Short mmCIF file of C-alpha atoms and ligand atoms in Angstrom, two decimals:
data_model
loop_
_atom_site.label_atom_id
_atom_site.label_comp_id
_atom_site.label_asym_id
_atom_site.label_seq_id
_atom_site.Cartn_x
_atom_site.Cartn_y
_atom_site.Cartn_z
CA MET A 1 63.59 -19.01 -54.36
CA LEU A 2 62.29 -22.32 -53.13
CA ASP A 3 59.36 -23.46 -55.19
CA VAL A 4 56.92 -24.33 -52.39
CA PRO A 5 53.31 -24.10 -53.61
CA ALA A 6 51.54 -20.85 -52.65
CA ASN A 7 48.69 -22.92 -51.25
CA PRO A 8 50.15 -26.20 -49.97
CA PRO A 9 47.77 -29.15 -49.79
CA LEU A 10 46.00 -29.82 -46.51
CA ASN A 11 48.03 -32.92 -45.67
CA GLN A 12 51.35 -31.04 -46.07
CA ALA A 13 50.55 -27.78 -44.26
CA GLY A 14 50.95 -27.03 -40.57
CA ALA A 15 47.93 -24.79 -40.32
CA ILE A 16 44.67 -24.12 -42.14
CA LEU A 17 43.39 -20.66 -42.91
CA THR A 18 39.68 -20.57 -43.66
CA VAL A 19 38.14 -17.45 -45.19
CA ASP A 20 34.37 -17.25 -44.91
CA LEU A 21 33.19 -15.41 -48.03
CA ASP A 22 29.57 -15.47 -46.83
CA ALA A 23 30.74 -13.45 -43.83
CA VAL A 24 32.47 -10.96 -46.17
CA GLY A 25 29.23 -10.62 -48.14
CA ASP A 26 27.26 -10.25 -44.94
CA ASN A 27 29.62 -7.54 -43.69
CA TYR A 28 29.25 -5.70 -47.00
CA ARG A 29 25.44 -5.81 -46.66
CA ARG A 30 25.64 -4.58 -43.05
CA LEU A 31 27.74 -1.58 -44.13
CA ARG A 32 25.41 -0.84 -47.01
CA GLU A 33 22.47 -0.85 -44.64
CA ARG A 34 24.31 1.72 -42.52
CA LEU A 35 24.95 3.82 -45.62
CA ASP A 36 21.28 4.09 -46.36
CA GLY A 37 21.46 4.03 -50.16
CA VAL A 38 24.93 5.54 -50.60
CA GLU A 39 27.21 3.46 -52.83
CA CYS A 40 29.70 1.17 -51.12
CA GLY A 41 33.02 0.26 -52.73
CA ALA A 42 35.62 -2.11 -51.29
CA VAL A 43 39.29 -1.71 -50.45
CA VAL A 44 41.17 -4.88 -51.40
CA LYS A 45 44.77 -3.60 -51.19
CA ALA A 46 47.50 -5.89 -49.84
CA ASP A 47 45.76 -8.88 -51.41
CA GLY A 48 42.51 -8.13 -49.62
CA TYR A 49 44.24 -7.46 -46.28
CA GLY A 50 45.90 -10.84 -46.69
CA LEU A 51 42.69 -12.80 -47.22
CA GLY A 52 42.82 -12.98 -51.03
CA ALA A 53 41.76 -10.03 -53.20
CA THR A 54 40.51 -12.22 -56.05
CA GLU A 55 38.18 -14.27 -53.87
CA VAL A 56 36.98 -11.29 -51.84
CA ALA A 57 36.36 -9.10 -54.90
CA THR A 58 34.55 -11.93 -56.70
CA ALA A 59 32.28 -12.43 -53.69
CA LEU A 60 31.60 -8.67 -53.49
CA LEU A 61 30.84 -8.42 -57.21
CA ARG A 62 27.98 -10.78 -56.49
CA GLU A 63 26.77 -8.35 -53.81
CA GLY A 64 26.74 -5.58 -56.39
CA CYS A 65 30.03 -3.86 -55.53
CA ARG A 66 31.43 -2.12 -58.61
CA ARG A 67 34.35 -0.04 -57.32
CA PHE A 68 37.50 -1.56 -55.88
CA PHE A 69 40.54 0.14 -54.39
CA VAL A 70 44.12 -1.16 -54.32
CA ALA A 71 47.35 0.53 -53.23
CA HIS A 72 49.75 -0.27 -56.07
CA ALA A 73 49.63 -0.40 -59.84
CA ALA A 74 50.75 -4.05 -59.79
CA GLU A 75 47.83 -4.96 -57.53
CA GLY A 76 45.43 -3.16 -59.84
CA ILE A 77 46.73 -4.87 -62.96
CA ALA A 78 46.49 -8.29 -61.30
CA LEU A 79 42.98 -7.54 -60.00
CA ARG A 80 41.87 -6.45 -63.46
CA ARG A 81 42.90 -9.85 -64.84
CA ALA A 82 41.01 -11.54 -62.00
CA ILE A 83 37.67 -9.69 -62.12
CA GLY A 84 37.22 -8.67 -65.75
CA VAL A 85 36.91 -5.34 -67.53
CA LEU A 86 33.77 -3.79 -66.03
CA PRO A 87 34.41 -2.91 -62.35
CA GLU A 88 36.35 0.26 -61.62
CA ILE A 89 39.73 -0.26 -59.98
CA TYR A 90 41.37 2.71 -58.25
CA VAL A 91 45.10 2.86 -57.49
CA LEU A 92 45.23 4.72 -54.17
CA ASN A 93 48.96 5.44 -54.09
CA GLY A 94 48.71 6.84 -57.58
CA VAL A 95 50.71 5.84 -60.62
CA HIS A 96 54.49 5.99 -60.33
CA PRO A 97 56.40 7.69 -63.14
CA GLY A 98 56.89 5.11 -65.89
CA ALA A 99 53.86 2.97 -64.96
CA GLU A 100 51.26 5.18 -66.69
CA ASP A 101 50.98 3.15 -69.90
CA ASP A 102 50.58 -0.15 -68.03
CA CYS A 103 47.85 1.34 -65.84
CA ALA A 104 46.05 2.90 -68.79
CA ALA A 105 46.18 -0.43 -70.67
CA ALA A 106 44.61 -2.18 -67.66
CA GLY A 107 41.87 0.45 -67.50
CA LEU A 108 42.76 1.54 -63.98
CA VAL A 109 41.64 4.78 -62.38
CA ALA A 110 44.74 6.65 -61.25
CA VAL A 111 44.33 8.46 -57.97
CA ALA A 112 46.22 11.73 -58.39
CA ASN A 113 47.72 12.62 -55.02
CA SER A 114 49.67 15.56 -56.37
CA ALA A 115 49.52 18.03 -59.24
CA GLN A 116 52.57 16.25 -60.64
CA GLN A 117 50.76 12.89 -60.79
CA LEU A 118 47.80 14.61 -62.45
CA VAL A 119 50.00 16.23 -65.10
CA ALA A 120 51.71 12.91 -65.89
CA TRP A 121 48.36 11.14 -66.22
CA GLN A 122 47.04 13.90 -68.47
CA ALA A 123 50.15 13.65 -70.66
CA THR A 124 49.51 9.91 -70.96
CA ALA A 125 45.93 10.56 -72.06
CA ARG A 126 47.16 13.03 -74.67
CA ARG A 127 49.80 10.65 -75.94
CA LEU A 128 47.35 7.74 -76.15
CA GLY A 129 44.74 9.96 -77.76
CA ARG A 130 41.91 8.96 -75.41
CA ARG A 131 40.22 10.13 -72.23
CA LEU A 132 41.54 8.47 -69.08
CA PRO A 133 39.67 8.14 -65.79
CA VAL A 134 41.16 9.87 -62.77
CA ALA A 135 40.37 10.43 -59.11
CA VAL A 136 41.79 13.27 -57.07
CA GLN A 137 42.75 12.79 -53.47
CA VAL A 138 42.94 15.99 -51.47
CA ASP A 139 44.65 16.19 -48.09
CA SER A 140 41.95 17.34 -45.70
CA GLY A 141 44.17 16.98 -42.65
CA MET A 142 45.91 13.62 -42.43
CA SER A 143 49.14 14.90 -44.02
CA ARG A 144 49.83 11.55 -45.66
CA LEU A 145 48.67 11.58 -49.27
CA GLY A 146 46.75 14.00 -51.40
CA MET A 147 46.93 17.49 -52.80
CA ALA A 148 47.49 20.17 -50.22
CA PRO A 149 45.00 23.07 -50.19
CA GLY A 150 47.45 25.39 -51.97
CA GLU A 151 48.09 22.78 -54.63
CA VAL A 152 44.36 22.38 -55.35
CA GLU A 153 44.00 26.13 -55.63
CA ASN A 154 46.86 26.44 -58.08
CA LEU A 155 45.73 23.65 -60.39
CA ASP A 156 45.82 24.68 -64.02
CA ARG A 157 42.45 25.64 -65.48
CA ASN A 158 42.94 22.91 -68.09
CA ALA A 159 44.29 20.32 -65.67
CA PHE A 160 41.41 17.93 -66.38
CA ASP A 161 41.28 18.28 -70.17
CA GLY A 162 41.44 14.81 -71.66
CA LEU A 163 40.61 13.25 -68.30
CA GLU A 164 37.37 12.09 -66.75
CA LEU A 165 37.17 13.01 -63.06
CA LYS A 166 35.53 9.99 -61.44
CA LEU A 167 35.93 10.84 -57.78
CA ALA A 168 37.06 13.54 -55.38
CA MET A 169 38.29 11.81 -52.26
CA SER A 170 40.07 12.27 -48.97
CA HIS A 171 40.95 10.05 -46.02
CA LEU A 172 40.16 10.46 -42.31
CA ALA A 173 42.98 10.23 -39.78
CA CYS A 174 40.89 9.65 -36.62
CA ALA A 175 37.67 8.01 -37.85
CA GLU A 176 37.70 5.29 -35.14
CA GLU A 177 37.42 8.04 -32.50
CA PRO A 178 33.93 9.47 -33.06
CA ALA A 179 34.41 12.22 -30.46
CA ASN A 180 37.64 13.50 -32.00
CA PRO A 181 37.06 17.01 -33.38
CA ALA A 182 39.60 16.32 -36.15
CA ASN A 183 36.85 14.40 -38.00
CA GLU A 184 34.60 17.44 -38.35
CA ARG A 185 37.56 19.65 -39.26
CA GLN A 186 38.55 17.23 -42.01
CA ARG A 187 34.99 17.12 -43.31
CA LEU A 188 34.81 20.91 -43.60
CA THR A 189 38.22 21.10 -45.28
CA PHE A 190 37.16 18.34 -47.68
CA ASP A 191 34.04 20.34 -48.62
CA ASP A 192 36.11 23.42 -49.21
CA LEU A 193 38.63 21.61 -51.42
CA ARG A 194 36.31 19.44 -53.47
CA PHE A 195 34.32 22.45 -54.64
CA ARG A 196 37.50 23.81 -56.24
CA LEU A 197 37.59 20.74 -58.50
CA PRO A 198 35.30 20.01 -61.45
CA PRO A 199 32.02 18.46 -60.25
CA ALA A 200 32.49 14.80 -59.31
CA PRO A 201 31.15 12.24 -56.84
CA ALA A 202 32.82 12.54 -53.44
CA SER A 203 34.17 9.97 -50.98
CA LEU A 204 35.54 10.44 -47.47
CA ASN A 205 34.71 7.33 -45.44
CA ASN A 206 36.79 4.31 -44.62
CA SER A 207 35.21 1.58 -42.44
CA SER A 208 35.07 3.61 -39.25
CA GLY A 209 33.93 6.73 -41.10
CA ILE A 210 30.74 4.90 -42.09
CA PHE A 211 29.76 5.01 -38.41
CA LEU A 212 30.34 8.76 -38.01
CA GLY A 213 26.93 9.72 -39.33
CA GLU A 214 25.14 11.12 -42.30
CA ALA A 215 27.24 14.22 -42.92
CA PHE A 216 30.27 12.04 -43.70
CA ARG A 217 28.59 9.80 -46.25
CA TYR A 218 28.85 11.73 -49.53
CA ASP A 219 28.50 9.53 -52.64
CA LEU A 220 30.72 6.54 -52.00
CA ALA A 221 32.26 4.73 -49.03
CA ARG A 222 35.60 2.92 -49.16
CA PRO A 223 35.63 0.31 -46.39
CA GLY A 224 38.38 -2.26 -46.04
CA ALA A 225 38.89 -3.53 -42.48
CA ALA A 226 35.22 -3.91 -41.57
CA LEU A 227 34.63 -6.21 -44.55
CA TYR A 228 37.27 -8.52 -43.08
CA GLY A 229 35.68 -8.58 -39.61
CA ILE A 230 37.83 -5.95 -37.89
CA ASN A 231 35.79 -3.81 -35.49
CA PRO A 232 35.22 -0.38 -37.09
CA THR A 233 33.83 0.98 -33.80
CA PRO A 234 36.49 0.05 -31.22
CA CYS A 235 34.75 2.23 -28.62
CA SER A 236 31.80 -0.19 -28.65
CA GLY A 237 30.92 -3.74 -29.71
CA ASN A 238 31.87 -5.19 -33.08
CA PRO A 239 28.96 -4.96 -35.55
CA MET A 240 30.81 -7.12 -38.10
CA ARG A 241 31.08 -10.90 -38.50
CA GLN A 242 34.36 -12.80 -38.10
CA VAL A 243 35.70 -13.76 -41.52
CA LEU A 244 38.92 -15.56 -40.76
CA HIS A 245 39.60 -18.82 -38.95
CA LEU A 246 43.09 -20.12 -38.35
CA GLU A 247 43.65 -23.64 -37.06
CA ALA A 248 47.02 -25.21 -36.34
CA ARG A 249 47.87 -28.87 -36.22
CA VAL A 250 49.16 -30.66 -33.12
CA ILE A 251 52.61 -32.11 -33.86
CA GLN A 252 53.17 -33.93 -30.58
CA THR A 253 51.97 -34.07 -26.98
CA ARG A 254 54.16 -34.56 -23.91
CA THR A 255 53.90 -34.93 -20.16
CA LEU A 256 56.45 -32.81 -18.26
CA PRO A 257 57.40 -33.14 -14.58
CA ALA A 258 57.43 -30.11 -12.27
CA GLY A 259 60.48 -27.87 -12.68
CA THR A 260 60.93 -28.47 -16.43
CA GLY A 261 62.14 -25.63 -18.67
CA VAL A 262 59.88 -25.15 -21.68
CA GLY A 263 60.97 -23.71 -25.03
CA TYR A 264 63.78 -21.29 -25.96
CA GLY A 265 65.57 -19.66 -23.06
CA HIS A 266 63.49 -21.78 -20.69
CA ALA A 267 61.40 -18.64 -20.48
CA TYR A 268 58.77 -20.81 -18.80
CA ARG A 269 59.33 -23.48 -16.15
CA THR A 270 56.59 -25.84 -14.98
CA VAL A 271 55.64 -25.54 -11.30
CA ALA A 272 53.61 -28.76 -11.34
CA PRO A 273 53.38 -31.68 -13.77
CA MET A 274 52.00 -30.40 -17.06
CA ARG A 275 50.74 -31.95 -20.24
CA THR A 276 51.70 -29.99 -23.34
CA ALA A 277 51.01 -30.02 -27.04
CA THR A 278 53.31 -28.49 -29.63
CA ILE A 279 51.50 -26.98 -32.59
CA ALA A 280 52.70 -26.15 -36.12
CA LEU A 281 52.48 -22.36 -36.09
CA GLY A 282 55.16 -19.79 -35.36
CA TYR A 283 56.43 -16.32 -36.00
CA ALA A 284 57.47 -17.29 -39.55
CA ASP A 285 53.72 -17.60 -40.19
CA GLY A 286 53.17 -14.02 -39.08
CA TRP A 287 52.17 -14.86 -35.52
CA PRO A 288 53.59 -12.06 -33.34
CA ARG A 289 56.45 -13.57 -31.30
CA HIS A 290 55.66 -11.68 -28.11
CA THR A 291 51.98 -12.50 -28.04
CA ALA A 292 51.12 -14.95 -25.29
CA ALA A 293 47.64 -15.92 -26.38
CA ALA A 294 45.87 -19.26 -26.24
CA ALA A 295 44.56 -21.91 -28.58
CA PHE A 296 41.11 -23.44 -28.35
CA PHE A 297 40.11 -27.07 -28.65
CA GLU A 298 36.34 -27.26 -28.76
CA THR A 299 35.59 -24.79 -25.96
CA GLU A 300 38.70 -25.49 -23.86
CA LYS A 301 41.21 -22.66 -23.64
CA LEU A 302 44.81 -23.89 -23.94
CA PRO A 303 47.34 -21.19 -22.96
CA PHE A 304 50.66 -20.75 -24.79
CA VAL A 305 53.66 -21.54 -22.58
CA GLY A 306 57.22 -20.36 -23.20
CA ARG A 307 58.39 -18.46 -26.25
CA VAL A 308 56.84 -18.60 -29.69
CA SER A 309 59.33 -20.38 -32.01
CA MET A 310 59.70 -19.86 -35.74
CA ASP A 311 57.55 -22.87 -36.63
CA SER A 312 55.97 -24.01 -33.38
CA ILE A 313 54.22 -22.98 -30.19
CA ILE A 314 53.82 -25.03 -27.01
CA LEU A 315 50.41 -25.22 -25.32
CA ASP A 316 49.43 -26.18 -21.79
CA ILE A 317 46.77 -28.85 -22.34
CA THR A 318 46.54 -30.04 -18.72
CA ALA A 319 42.88 -28.96 -18.66
CA LEU A 320 42.02 -31.64 -21.23
CA ALA A 321 41.63 -35.29 -20.23
CA ALA A 322 44.69 -37.34 -21.18
CA GLY A 323 44.49 -38.58 -24.78
CA ARG A 324 41.77 -36.15 -25.81
CA LEU A 325 44.08 -34.09 -27.97
CA ARG A 326 46.26 -36.11 -30.33
CA PRO A 327 48.89 -35.46 -32.98
CA GLY A 328 47.15 -34.38 -36.17
CA ASP A 329 44.25 -32.74 -34.34
CA LEU A 330 43.55 -29.09 -35.05
CA VAL A 331 43.30 -26.29 -32.49
CA GLU A 332 41.84 -22.87 -33.26
CA VAL A 333 44.08 -19.82 -32.80
CA ILE A 334 41.96 -17.22 -34.63
CA GLY A 335 38.18 -17.40 -34.86
CA ASP A 336 35.12 -16.79 -32.77
CA ASN A 337 36.91 -17.82 -29.54
CA GLN A 338 39.80 -15.43 -30.12
CA THR A 339 39.26 -12.70 -32.67
CA VAL A 340 41.77 -10.85 -34.81
CA ASP A 341 41.12 -7.71 -32.74
CA GLU A 342 41.79 -9.57 -29.48
CA ILE A 343 45.12 -10.90 -30.75
CA ALA A 344 45.98 -7.40 -31.92
CA GLY A 345 45.13 -6.04 -28.47
CA LEU A 346 47.44 -8.61 -26.83
CA SER A 347 50.16 -7.71 -29.34
CA GLY A 348 50.05 -3.94 -29.00
CA THR A 349 48.99 -3.55 -32.61
CA ILE A 350 45.85 -3.38 -34.74
CA GLY A 351 43.88 -6.11 -36.49
CA TYR A 352 45.05 -4.74 -39.85
CA GLU A 353 48.66 -5.65 -39.06
CA ILE A 354 47.75 -9.12 -37.79
CA LEU A 355 45.79 -9.89 -40.98
CA THR A 356 48.34 -8.53 -43.43
CA SER A 357 51.20 -10.31 -41.62
CA LEU A 358 49.69 -13.78 -41.84
CA GLY A 359 52.04 -15.89 -43.91
CA HIS A 360 51.90 -18.11 -46.91
CA ARG A 361 52.61 -21.55 -45.49
CA PHE A 362 48.99 -22.22 -44.59
CA HIS A 363 46.58 -24.36 -46.51
CA ARG A 364 43.95 -21.81 -47.55
CA ARG A 365 40.36 -22.70 -47.84
CA TYR A 366 37.47 -20.52 -48.99
CA VAL A 367 33.96 -21.34 -47.85
CA GLY A 368 30.69 -19.78 -48.98
CA GLY A 369 30.50 -17.11 -51.67
C1 PLP B 1 43.17 1.61 -46.65
C2 PLP B 1 42.32 2.73 -47.07
C3 PLP B 1 40.92 2.66 -46.90
C4 PLP B 1 40.24 1.56 -46.12
O1 PLP B 1 40.40 1.79 -44.75
P1 PLP B 1 39.77 0.82 -43.63
O2 PLP B 1 40.11 1.48 -42.36
O3 PLP B 1 40.46 -0.49 -43.80
O4 PLP B 1 38.33 0.73 -43.90
C5 PLP B 1 40.15 3.67 -47.44
N1 PLP B 1 40.73 4.72 -48.07
C6 PLP B 1 42.06 4.84 -48.22
C7 PLP B 1 42.63 6.02 -48.91
C8 PLP B 1 42.91 3.86 -47.71
O5 PLP B 1 44.22 3.98 -47.83
#
């Protein structure tokens, strides 16, 4: 593999990704306010939805967050090194066979999604001669991960010997649709299943679940997306603050006569003279190739023209006075003018995918926190 630095210096990178850690902290406080005293954890899987799990978790520790959730054992082990021994780190996908000792050594809480995972974790505790923390995920209706109702019922009476049950949890399939009756059905199933487990704190809510009301709150919320500025209530306005700003550098500007083909396939042809700028951002950076969005210079909207290339995009800058935008200048492609959710909407996807797809060629900068 080519040894390009993970965070290239500003003068060598084509684009700058700025993560506002004050906005992350602010979003955490806004969710906590909503939760009215119920504990709020944080989901930092996929390297904090692409924004940097270490930086995000460190900022949230300062806000008082003490429970973090990742997807994989490897993420949990790395996060443990980054944030010290005290906070709880849950591995949502559970511990794969063979990874138990590594997870126990890192002090991770295994989420048991099946009786089999629970048995393996219990065997590890027995072998190591100490109690290990565990969470149980039950499937209340999403059919993705978690113990099915029959499986919960058939758990061995001694299934939790040698283990400390930290959390009974489940995940909502339709939380961003408050009127969907599946939410209430899942809540009732969750109540039924969790009472078949030893007594433990309970957790059902992701970001959108926090906005479903009091009955869904239980003892702990597990937001991810909303912390990163994604709208948890897509049916109404976004109560969260934008966290991410992406700016790309202008490589060159040109003046094209009418009738000029622009970019691959000449997918665009000018109908009148046009001034263009080519910027250093492309689909290799995670920008969706079929998304015809715009860039912003100050408040001027500069539409993309032609196809998105691997490393560049062409903008129509005719609206700007000649010479106002120069090589080296930065234009904004994600930020307050054009949010992650808006780009997702134009791309036929969700903000989660936009964030986690953003690449590693950017210069990354953290502000606040
Ligand atoms: C990803 C995930 C979350 C966080 O969901 P958001 O919609 O990002 O808030 C919570 N719980 C589980 C089990 C998850 O997999």
